[in-house]
Coordinates of N, CA, C and O in Angstrom, one line a residue:
T1 N 120.4 67.2 129.1 CA 120.6 68.0 130.3 C 119.5 69.0 130.4 O 119.0 69.5 129.4
R2 N 119.1 69.3 131.6 CA 118.1 70.3 131.9 C 118.7 71.7 132.1 O 119.8 71.8 132.5
L3 N 117.9 72.7 131.7 CA 118.4 74.0 131.8 C 117.8 74.7 133.0 O 116.8 74.2 133.6
C4 N 118.4 75.8 133.4 CA 117.9 76.6 134.5 C 116.9 77.7 134.1 O 116.9 78.0 132.9
G5 N 116.1 78.2 135.0 CA 115.3 79.3 134.7 C 114.0 78.9 133.9 O 113.5 77.8 133.9
A6 N 113.6 79.9 133.1 CA 112.3 79.7 132.4 C 112.5 78.7 131.3 O 111.6 77.9 131.1
D7 N 113.7 78.6 130.7 CA 113.9 77.5 129.7 C 113.8 76.1 130.3 O 113.3 75.2 129.7
G8 N 114.3 76.0 131.5 CA 114.3 74.7 132.2 C 112.9 74.3 132.5 O 112.5 73.2 132.4
V9 N 112.1 75.3 133.0 CA 110.7 75.0 133.3 C 109.9 74.6 132.0 O 109.1 73.7 132.0
G10 N 110.2 75.4 130.9 CA 109.6 75.1 129.6 C 109.9 73.7 129.1 O 109.1 72.9 128.6
V11 N 111.2 73.3 129.3 CA 111.6 71.9 128.9 C 110.9 70.9 129.7 O 110.4 69.9 129.2
M12 N 110.8 71.1 131.0 CA 110.2 70.1 131.9 C 108.7 70.0 131.6 O 108.1 69.0 131.6
A13 N 108.0 71.2 131.3 CA 106.6 71.2 131.1 C 106.2 70.7 129.7 O 105.2 70.0 129.6
Y14 N 106.9 71.2 128.7 CA 106.5 70.9 127.3 C 107.5 70.3 126.4 O 107.1 69.8 125.3
G15 N 108.7 70.2 126.8 CA 109.7 69.7 125.9 C 110.0 68.2 126.0 O 110.8 67.7 125.3
E16 N 109.3 67.6 126.8 CA 109.5 66.1 127.0 C 108.5 65.4 126.2 O 108.0 65.9 125.1
E17 N 108.0 64.3 126.6 CA 107.1 63.4 125.8 C 105.7 64.0 125.8 O 105.0 63.7 124.8
S18 N 105.3 64.8 126.7 CA 103.9 65.2 126.8 C 103.5 66.0 125.6 O 102.4 65.7 125.0
L19 N 104.2 67.0 125.2 CA 103.8 67.9 124.1 C 105.1 68.4 123.4 O 105.6 69.5 123.7
P20 N 105.7 67.6 122.6 CA 107.0 68.0 122.0 C 106.8 69.2 121.0 O 105.8 69.2 120.2
R21 N 107.6 70.2 121.2 CA 107.6 71.4 120.3 C 108.9 71.4 119.5 O 109.9 70.8 119.9
S22 N 108.9 72.2 118.5 CA 110.1 72.3 117.7 C 111.3 72.8 118.4 O 112.5 72.3 118.2
W23 N 111.2 73.6 119.4 CA 112.3 74.2 120.1 C 112.9 73.1 121.1 O 114.0 73.3 121.5
C24 N 112.2 72.1 121.4 CA 112.7 71.1 122.3 C 113.9 70.3 121.8 O 114.7 69.8 122.5
H25 N 114.0 70.2 120.5 CA 115.0 69.4 119.9 C 116.2 70.1 119.4 O 117.1 69.6 118.7
K26 N 116.3 71.4 119.7 CA 117.4 72.2 119.3 C 118.6 71.9 120.3 O 118.4 71.4 121.4
T27 N 119.8 72.2 119.8 CA 121.0 72.0 120.7 C 120.9 72.7 122.0 O 121.1 72.1 123.0
V28 N 120.5 74.0 122.0 CA 120.2 74.7 123.2 C 118.7 75.1 123.1 O 118.4 76.1 122.4
P29 N 117.8 74.4 123.7 CA 116.4 74.7 123.6 C 116.1 76.0 124.3 O 116.6 76.3 125.4
G30 N 115.3 76.9 123.6 CA 115.0 78.2 124.2 C 113.5 78.5 123.9 O 113.1 78.7 122.8
V31 N 112.8 78.4 125.0 CA 111.3 78.7 124.9 C 111.0 80.1 124.5 O 110.1 80.4 123.8
Y32 N 111.8 81.1 125.0 CA 111.6 82.5 124.8 C 111.8 82.8 123.3 O 110.9 83.5 122.7
S33 N 112.8 82.3 122.7 CA 113.0 82.6 121.3 C 111.9 81.9 120.4 O 111.5 82.5 119.4
F34 N 111.4 80.8 120.9 CA 110.3 80.1 120.2 C 109.1 81.0 120.3 O 108.4 81.2 119.3
V35 N 108.8 81.5 121.4 CA 107.6 82.3 121.6 C 107.7 83.6 120.8 O 106.7 84.0 120.1
Q36 N 108.8 84.2 120.8 CA 109.0 85.4 120.0 C 108.8 85.1 118.5 O 108.1 85.9 117.8
D37 N 109.3 84.0 118.0 CA 109.2 83.7 116.6 C 107.8 83.2 116.3 O 107.2 83.7 115.3
H38 N 107.2 82.3 117.0 CA 106.0 81.7 116.7 C 104.7 82.5 117.0 O 103.8 82.6 116.2
Y39 N 104.7 83.2 118.2 CA 103.5 83.9 118.6 C 103.6 85.4 118.4 O 102.6 86.1 118.1
W40 N 104.8 86.0 118.5 CA 104.9 87.4 118.4 C 105.4 87.9 117.1 O 105.6 89.1 116.9
N41 N 105.8 87.0 116.2 CA 106.3 87.4 114.9 C 107.5 88.3 114.9 O 107.6 89.2 114.1
V42 N 108.4 88.0 115.8 CA 109.6 88.8 115.9 C 110.7 88.2 114.9 O 110.9 87.0 114.9
G43 N 111.2 89.1 114.1 CA 112.2 88.6 113.2 C 112.7 89.8 112.3 O 112.1 90.9 112.4
F44 N 113.7 89.6 111.5 CA 114.2 90.6 110.7 C 113.2 91.2 109.7 O 112.8 90.5 108.8
F45 N 112.8 92.4 109.9 CA 111.8 93.1 109.1 C 110.4 92.4 109.0 O 109.7 92.6 108.1
R46 N 110.1 91.5 109.9 CA 108.8 90.8 109.9 C 107.7 91.6 110.4 O 106.5 91.2 110.3
Y47 N 108.0 92.7 111.1 CA 106.9 93.5 111.7 C 106.4 94.6 110.8 O 105.5 95.3 111.2
Y48 N 107.0 94.7 109.7 CA 106.5 95.8 108.7 C 105.3 95.3 108.0 O 105.4 94.6 107.0
E49 N 104.1 95.7 108.5 CA 102.9 95.3 107.9 C 102.0 96.6 107.9 O 102.1 97.5 108.7
T50 N 101.0 96.6 107.0 CA 100.2 97.8 106.9 C 99.4 98.0 108.1 O 99.1 99.2 108.5
K51 N 99.0 97.0 108.8 CA 98.2 97.2 110.0 C 99.0 97.8 111.2 O 98.4 98.3 112.1
Q52 N 100.3 97.9 111.0 CA 101.1 98.5 112.1 C 101.4 100.0 111.8 O 102.2 100.6 112.6
I53 N 100.9 100.6 110.8 CA 101.1 102.0 110.4 C 100.8 102.9 111.6 O 101.6 103.8 111.9
P54 N 99.7 102.8 112.3 CA 99.5 103.7 113.4 C 100.6 103.6 114.5 O 101.0 104.6 115.1
N55 N 101.0 102.4 114.8 CA 102.1 102.2 115.7 C 103.4 102.8 115.2 O 104.2 103.4 116.0
F56 N 103.7 102.7 113.9 CA 104.9 103.4 113.4 C 104.8 104.9 113.5 O 105.7 105.6 113.8
L57 N 103.5 105.4 113.3 CA 103.3 106.9 113.5 C 103.6 107.3 114.9 O 104.2 108.4 115.2
L58 N 103.2 106.5 115.9 CA 103.4 106.8 117.3 C 104.9 106.8 117.6 O 105.4 107.6 118.4
A59 N 105.6 105.9 117.0 CA 107.1 105.7 117.3 C 107.9 106.6 116.5 O 109.1 106.8 116.8
S60 N 107.4 107.2 115.4 CA 108.2 108.0 114.5 C 108.9 109.2 115.1 O 110.1 109.4 114.7
P61 N 108.3 109.9 116.0 CA 109.1 111.0 116.6 C 110.4 110.6 117.3 O 111.5 111.2 117.1
A62 N 110.3 109.5 118.0 CA 111.5 109.0 118.7 C 112.5 108.4 117.7 O 113.8 108.6 117.9
L63 N 112.0 107.8 116.7 CA 113.0 107.2 115.6 C 113.6 108.4 114.8 O 114.8 108.3 114.6
V64 N 112.8 109.4 114.5 CA 113.4 110.5 113.7 C 114.4 111.2 114.6 O 115.5 111.6 114.1
M65 N 114.1 111.4 115.9 CA 115.0 112.1 116.8 C 116.3 111.3 116.9 O 117.4 111.9 116.9
G66 N 116.2 110.0 117.0 CA 117.3 109.1 117.0 C 118.2 109.2 115.8 O 119.4 109.3 115.9
L67 N 117.5 109.1 114.6 CA 118.3 109.2 113.4 C 119.0 110.5 113.2 O 120.1 110.6 112.8
L68 N 118.3 111.6 113.5 CA 118.9 112.9 113.4 C 120.1 113.1 114.4 O 121.1 113.6 114.0
G69 N 119.9 112.5 115.6 CA 121.0 112.6 116.6 C 122.2 111.8 116.2 O 123.3 112.3 116.3
V70 N 122.0 110.6 115.7 CA 123.1 109.8 115.2 C 123.8 110.5 114.1 O 125.1 110.6 114.0
W71 N 123.1 111.0 113.1 CA 123.6 111.7 112.0 C 124.4 113.0 112.5 O 125.5 113.2 112.1
H72 N 123.8 113.8 113.4 CA 124.4 115.0 113.9 C 125.7 114.7 114.6 O 126.8 115.3 114.3
Y73 N 125.7 113.8 115.6 CA 126.9 113.5 116.3 C 127.9 112.8 115.5 O 129.1 113.0 115.6
G74 N 127.4 111.8 114.7 CA 128.4 111.1 113.9 C 129.1 112.0 112.9 O 130.3 111.9 112.7
H75 N 128.4 112.9 112.3 CA 129.0 113.8 111.3 C 130.0 114.7 112.1 O 131.1 115.0 111.6
R76 N 129.6 115.2 113.2 CA 130.5 116.1 114.0 C 131.8 115.3 114.4 O 132.9 115.8 114.3
L77 N 131.6 114.1 114.9 CA 132.8 113.3 115.3 C 133.7 113.0 114.1 O 134.9 112.9 114.2
W78 N 133.0 112.7 112.9 CA 133.8 112.4 111.7 C 134.6 113.7 111.3 O 135.8 113.5 111.0
K79 N 134.0 114.8 111.4 CA 134.8 116.1 111.0 C 135.9 116.3 112.0 O 137.0 116.8 111.6
R80 N 135.7 116.0 113.3 CA 136.8 116.2 114.2 C 137.8 115.0 114.2 O 138.8 115.1 114.9
G81 N 137.5 114.0 113.4 CA 138.4 112.9 113.3 C 138.3 111.9 114.5 O 139.2 111.1 114.8
A82 N 137.3 112.0 115.3 CA 137.2 111.2 116.5 C 136.8 109.8 116.3 O 136.8 109.0 117.2
L83 N 136.5 109.4 115.1 CA 136.2 108.0 114.8 C 137.5 107.2 114.7 O 137.4 106.0 114.8
G84 N 138.6 107.8 114.6 CA 139.9 107.2 114.7 C 140.0 106.1 113.6 O 139.5 106.1 112.5
D85 N 140.9 105.1 114.0 CA 141.2 104.0 113.1 C 140.0 103.2 112.7 O 139.9 102.7 111.6
M86 N 139.1 103.0 113.6 CA 137.9 102.2 113.3 C 137.1 102.8 112.2 O 136.7 102.2 111.2
G87 N 136.8 104.1 112.3 CA 136.0 104.8 111.3 C 136.8 104.9 110.0 O 136.2 104.7 108.9
Y88 N 138.1 105.1 110.1 CA 138.9 105.2 108.8 C 138.9 103.8 108.1 O 138.7 103.8 106.9
A89 N 139.0 102.7 108.9 CA 139.1 101.4 108.3 C 137.7 101.1 107.6 O 137.6 100.5 106.5
L90 N 136.6 101.4 108.3 CA 135.3 101.1 107.8 C 135.0 101.9 106.5 O 134.5 101.3 105.5
L91 N 135.3 103.2 106.5 CA 135.1 104.0 105.3 C 136.0 103.6 104.2 O 135.6 103.6 103.0
H92 N 137.2 103.3 104.5 CA 138.2 102.9 103.5 C 137.7 101.5 102.8 O 137.7 101.4 101.6
A93 N 137.2 100.6 103.7 CA 136.7 99.4 103.2 C 135.4 99.6 102.3 O 135.2 98.8 101.4
A94 N 134.7 100.6 102.6 CA 133.5 100.9 101.9 C 133.8 101.7 100.5 O 132.9 101.9 99.8
G95 N 135.0 102.0 100.3 CA 135.4 102.6 99.1 C 135.6 104.1 99.1 O 135.9 104.7 98.1
Y96 N 135.5 104.7 100.3 CA 135.7 106.1 100.4 C 137.2 106.4 100.5 O 138.0 105.7 101.0
D97 N 137.6 107.5 99.9 CA 139.0 108.0 99.8 C 139.2 108.8 101.1 O 138.8 110.0 101.1
C98 N 139.9 108.2 102.1 CA 140.2 108.9 103.3 C 141.6 109.3 103.4 O 142.5 108.4 103.1
D99 N 142.0 110.5 103.8 CA 143.4 110.8 103.9 C 143.8 110.5 105.4 O 143.1 110.2 106.2
S100 N 145.1 110.8 105.6 CA 145.7 110.4 106.9 C 145.2 111.4 108.0 O 145.3 111.1 109.2
R101 N 144.6 112.5 107.6 CA 144.1 113.4 108.7 C 142.9 112.8 109.4 O 142.6 113.3 110.5
S102 N 142.3 111.8 108.8 CA 141.1 111.2 109.5 C 141.6 110.3 110.6 O 140.8 109.9 111.5
R103 N 142.9 109.9 110.7 CA 143.4 109.1 111.7 C 144.0 109.9 112.8 O 145.2 110.2 112.7
V104 N 143.3 110.3 113.8 CA 143.9 111.2 114.8 C 143.8 110.5 116.1 O 143.1 109.5 116.3
R105 N 144.4 111.1 117.1 CA 144.5 110.6 118.5 C 143.1 110.7 119.1 O 142.3 111.6 118.8
L106 N 142.8 109.9 120.1 CA 141.6 109.9 120.8 C 141.8 110.4 122.2 O 141.2 109.9 123.2
D107 N 142.8 111.3 122.4 CA 143.1 111.7 123.8 C 142.4 112.9 124.2 O 142.6 113.5 125.3
D108 N 141.4 113.4 123.5 CA 140.7 114.6 123.8 C 139.3 114.3 124.5 O 138.5 115.1 124.6
G109 N 139.1 113.0 124.9 CA 137.9 112.7 125.6 C 136.7 112.3 124.7 O 135.6 112.1 125.1
T110 N 136.9 112.3 123.4 CA 135.8 112.0 122.5 C 135.5 110.6 122.3 O 134.5 110.2 121.7
W111 N 136.4 109.7 122.8 CA 136.1 108.2 122.6 C 134.8 107.8 123.3 O 134.0 107.1 122.8
H112 N 134.6 108.4 124.5 CA 133.4 108.0 125.2 C 132.1 108.5 124.5 O 131.1 107.8 124.4
H113 N 132.2 109.7 123.9 CA 131.1 110.2 123.1 C 130.9 109.3 121.9 O 129.8 109.0 121.5
T114 N 132.0 108.9 121.2 CA 131.9 108.0 120.1 C 131.3 106.7 120.4 O 130.4 106.2 119.7
A115 N 131.6 106.1 121.5 CA 131.0 104.9 122.0 C 129.5 105.0 122.1 O 128.8 104.1 121.7
H116 N 129.1 106.1 122.7 CA 127.6 106.4 122.8 C 126.9 106.5 121.5 O 125.8 105.9 121.3
V117 N 127.6 107.2 120.6 CA 127.0 107.3 119.2 C 126.9 106.0 118.5 O 125.8 105.6 117.9
V118 N 127.9 105.2 118.6 CA 127.9 103.8 118.0 C 126.8 103.0 118.6 O 126.1 102.2 118.0
F119 N 126.8 103.0 120.0 CA 125.8 102.2 120.7 C 124.4 102.7 120.3 O 123.4 101.8 120.1
W120 N 124.1 104.0 120.2 CA 122.8 104.5 119.8 C 122.5 104.1 118.4 O 121.3 103.7 118.1
A121 N 123.4 104.1 117.5 CA 123.2 103.6 116.1 C 122.8 102.2 116.1 O 121.9 101.7 115.4
G122 N 123.5 101.4 116.9 CA 123.1 100.0 117.1 C 121.7 99.8 117.6 O 120.9 98.9 117.1
H123 N 121.3 100.6 118.6 CA 120.0 100.5 119.1 C 118.9 100.8 118.0 O 117.9 100.2 117.9
L124 N 119.2 101.9 117.3 CA 118.3 102.2 116.2 C 118.2 101.1 115.1 O 117.1 100.9 114.6
F125 N 119.3 100.5 114.8 CA 119.3 99.5 113.8 C 118.4 98.3 114.3 O 117.6 97.8 113.6
I126 N 118.6 97.9 115.5 CA 117.8 96.8 116.1 C 116.3 97.2 116.2 O 115.4 96.4 115.8
A127 N 116.1 98.5 116.6 CA 114.7 98.9 116.7 C 114.0 98.9 115.3 O 112.8 98.6 115.2
L128 N 114.7 99.4 114.3 CA 114.1 99.5 113.0 C 114.0 98.1 112.2 O 113.2 98.0 111.3
S129 N 114.8 97.2 112.6 CA 114.8 95.9 111.9 C 114.2 94.7 112.6 O 113.7 93.8 111.9
I130 N 114.3 94.7 113.9 CA 113.9 93.4 114.6 C 112.7 93.6 115.6 O 111.8 92.9 115.6
L131 N 112.8 94.7 116.4 CA 111.8 94.9 117.5 C 110.4 95.1 117.0 O 110.2 95.6 115.9
H132 N 109.5 94.8 117.9 CA 108.1 95.2 117.7 C 108.1 96.7 117.8 O 108.7 97.3 118.7
I133 N 107.3 97.3 117.0 CA 107.3 98.8 117.0 C 106.7 99.3 118.3 O 107.0 100.5 118.7
Q134 N 105.9 98.5 119.1 CA 105.3 99.0 120.3 C 106.4 99.3 121.4 O 106.2 100.1 122.3
V135 N 107.5 98.6 121.3 CA 108.6 98.8 122.3 C 109.7 99.7 121.8 O 110.7 100.0 122.5
T136 N 109.6 100.1 120.6 CA 110.7 100.9 120.0 C 111.0 102.2 120.7 O 112.1 102.5 121.0
T137 N 110.0 102.9 121.1 CA 110.2 104.2 121.7 C 110.9 104.0 123.1 O 111.9 104.7 123.4
R138 N 110.5 103.0 123.8 CA 111.2 102.8 125.1 C 112.6 102.3 124.9 O 113.5 102.7 125.6
F139 N 112.8 101.5 123.9 CA 114.1 100.9 123.6 C 115.1 102.0 123.2 O 116.2 102.1 123.6
V140 N 114.7 102.8 122.2 CA 115.5 103.8 121.6 C 115.8 105.0 122.6 O 116.9 105.5 122.7
S141 N 114.9 105.3 123.5 CA 115.1 106.4 124.4 C 115.6 106.0 125.8 O 115.6 106.7 126.7
A142 N 116.1 104.8 125.8 CA 116.6 104.3 127.1 C 118.1 104.5 127.3 O 118.7 103.9 128.2
I143 N 118.7 105.3 126.5 CA 120.1 105.6 126.6 C 120.4 107.1 126.8 O 119.6 107.9 126.3
P144 N 121.4 107.5 127.5 CA 121.6 108.9 127.8 C 121.8 109.8 126.6 O 121.3 110.9 126.7
I145 N 122.4 109.4 125.6 CA 122.7 110.3 124.5 C 121.5 110.8 123.8 O 121.5 111.9 123.2
Y146 N 120.4 110.0 123.9 CA 119.1 110.5 123.4 C 118.7 111.8 124.0 O 118.3 112.8 123.3
Y147 N 118.9 111.9 125.3 CA 118.5 113.1 126.1 C 119.6 114.2 125.9 O 119.2 115.4 126.0
W148 N 120.8 113.8 125.7 CA 121.8 114.8 125.5 C 121.5 115.5 124.2 O 121.7 116.7 124.1
Y149 N 121.1 114.8 123.2 CA 120.8 115.4 121.9 C 119.6 116.3 122.0 O 119.6 117.4 121.5
M150 N 118.6 115.9 122.7 CA 117.4 116.8 122.9 C 117.8 118.0 123.7 O 117.4 119.1 123.4
A151 N 118.7 117.9 124.7 CA 119.2 119.0 125.4 C 120.0 120.0 124.5 O 119.9 121.2 124.7
D152 N 120.8 119.4 123.6 CA 121.5 120.2 122.6 C 120.5 121.0 121.8 O 120.8 122.2 121.5
L153 N 119.4 120.4 121.4 CA 118.4 121.1 120.6 C 117.7 122.2 121.3 O 117.2 123.1 120.6
V154 N 117.5 122.1 122.6 CA 116.7 123.1 123.3 C 117.6 124.2 124.0 O 117.0 125.0 124.7
R155 N 118.8 124.2 123.7 CA 119.7 125.3 124.2 C 119.2 126.6 123.8 O 118.6 126.7 122.7
P156 N 119.3 127.6 124.6 CA 118.9 129.0 124.2 C 119.5 129.5 122.9 O 118.9 130.3 122.2
T157 N 120.7 129.0 122.5 CA 121.3 129.5 121.3 C 120.8 128.8 120.1 O 121.1 129.2 118.9
E158 N 120.0 127.7 120.2 CA 119.5 127.0 119.1 C 118.2 127.5 118.6 O 117.6 128.5 119.2
N159 N 117.6 126.9 117.6 CA 116.4 127.3 117.0 C 115.2 127.2 118.0 O 115.0 126.2 118.6
R160 N 114.4 128.2 118.1 CA 113.3 128.2 119.1 C 112.2 127.2 118.7 O 111.5 126.7 119.5
T161 N 112.1 126.9 117.4 CA 111.1 126.0 116.9 C 111.4 124.6 117.5 O 110.4 123.9 117.9
W162 N 112.7 124.2 117.5 CA 113.0 122.9 118.1 C 112.6 122.8 119.6 O 112.1 121.8 120.1
R163 N 112.8 123.9 120.3 CA 112.4 123.9 121.7 C 110.9 123.7 121.9 O 110.5 122.9 122.8
I164 N 110.2 124.3 121.1 CA 108.7 124.2 121.2 C 108.3 122.8 120.8 O 107.5 122.2 121.5
L165 N 108.8 122.3 119.7 CA 108.5 120.9 119.2 C 108.8 119.8 120.3 O 108.1 118.9 120.5
I166 N 110.0 120.0 120.8 CA 110.5 119.0 121.8 C 109.6 119.0 123.1 O 109.2 118.0 123.7
A167 N 109.4 120.3 123.6 CA 108.5 120.4 124.8 C 107.1 119.9 124.5 O 106.6 119.2 125.4
A168 N 106.6 120.1 123.3 CA 105.2 119.6 123.0 C 105.2 118.1 122.9 O 104.3 117.4 123.5
Y169 N 106.2 117.5 122.3 CA 106.3 116.1 122.1 C 106.5 115.4 123.5 O 105.7 114.5 123.8
C170 N 107.4 115.9 124.3 CA 107.5 115.3 125.7 C 106.3 115.4 126.5 O 105.9 114.5 127.2
S171 N 105.6 116.6 126.5 CA 104.4 116.7 127.2 C 103.3 115.8 126.7 O 102.6 115.2 127.5
L172 N 103.1 115.8 125.4 CA 102.1 114.9 124.9 C 102.4 113.4 125.1 O 101.5 112.6 125.4
Y173 N 103.6 113.1 125.1 CA 104.0 111.7 125.3 C 103.7 111.3 126.7 O 103.2 110.2 126.9
V174 N 104.0 112.1 127.7 CA 103.7 111.8 129.1 C 102.2 111.7 129.3 O 101.7 110.8 129.9
I175 N 101.5 112.7 128.9 CA 100.0 112.7 129.1 C 99.3 111.6 128.4 O 98.6 110.8 129.0
L176 N 99.5 111.6 127.1 CA 98.8 110.5 126.3 C 99.3 109.1 126.7 O 98.5 108.2 126.7
G177 N 100.6 109.0 126.9 CA 101.1 107.7 127.3 C 100.5 107.2 128.6 O 100.2 106.0 128.7
S178 N 100.4 108.1 129.6 CA 99.8 107.7 130.9 C 98.3 107.3 130.7 O 97.9 106.3 131.3
L179 N 97.6 108.1 129.9 CA 96.2 107.8 129.7 C 96.0 106.5 128.9 O 95.2 105.6 129.3
L180 N 96.7 106.4 127.8 CA 96.4 105.2 127.0 C 97.0 103.9 127.6 O 96.4 102.9 127.5
H181 N 98.2 104.0 128.2 CA 98.8 102.8 128.7 C 98.0 102.3 129.9 O 97.8 101.1 130.1
S182 N 97.5 103.2 130.7 CA 96.7 102.8 131.9 C 95.3 102.2 131.5 O 94.7 101.5 132.3
T183 N 94.8 102.5 130.3 CA 93.6 102.0 129.9 C 93.8 100.8 128.9 O 92.8 100.5 128.1
F184 N 95.0 100.3 128.8 CA 95.3 99.1 128.0 C 95.2 99.3 126.5 O 95.0 98.4 125.8
Y185 N 95.4 100.6 126.1 CA 95.5 100.9 124.7 C 97.0 100.8 124.3 O 97.8 101.0 125.1
P186 N 97.2 100.5 123.0 CA 98.6 100.4 122.6 C 99.3 101.7 122.7 O 98.8 102.7 122.3
W187 N 100.5 101.7 123.3 CA 101.3 102.9 123.4 C 102.8 102.5 123.4 O 103.1 101.5 124.1
T188 N 103.6 103.1 122.6 CA 105.0 102.7 122.5 C 105.8 103.0 123.7 O 105.7 104.0 124.3

């Protein structure tokens, strides 16, 4: 059977007798996954190479901000008991001794916050393990909680150093990103 969209075009163009490729003979042929694997080297920890160190340095502020934010919000939610039965079950399965106070109601509106934190942690896991480092900054910063965390850090009651660092990072990212991206230099 023929597929729709890009995979269908790929099967018609290359998956038949003219130029058989390995992806043509799979149960569900997918040209995009083949291109990612064969040409772009996308895979679990396959992008960790010494030649990518400059790209990792460019992406490190966004990754560090993400990891700090997940830790900050996750720790706060855990202390409030907002992880509920899911968090209790996961920690208990991991061998942690959790008492019954960890299993509290989620009627105080924290479930939505918890869902964002879990989603953010998933984004970070995918970014650190599978994605090309060039798209990591865009991928990690494409969710609202990233900006909520930065807003928490720049509140007037918080440390002034964080406000300066975040303002400098955002300004440099916009200026350098616009210049480098428009001149076809790599930019995350």
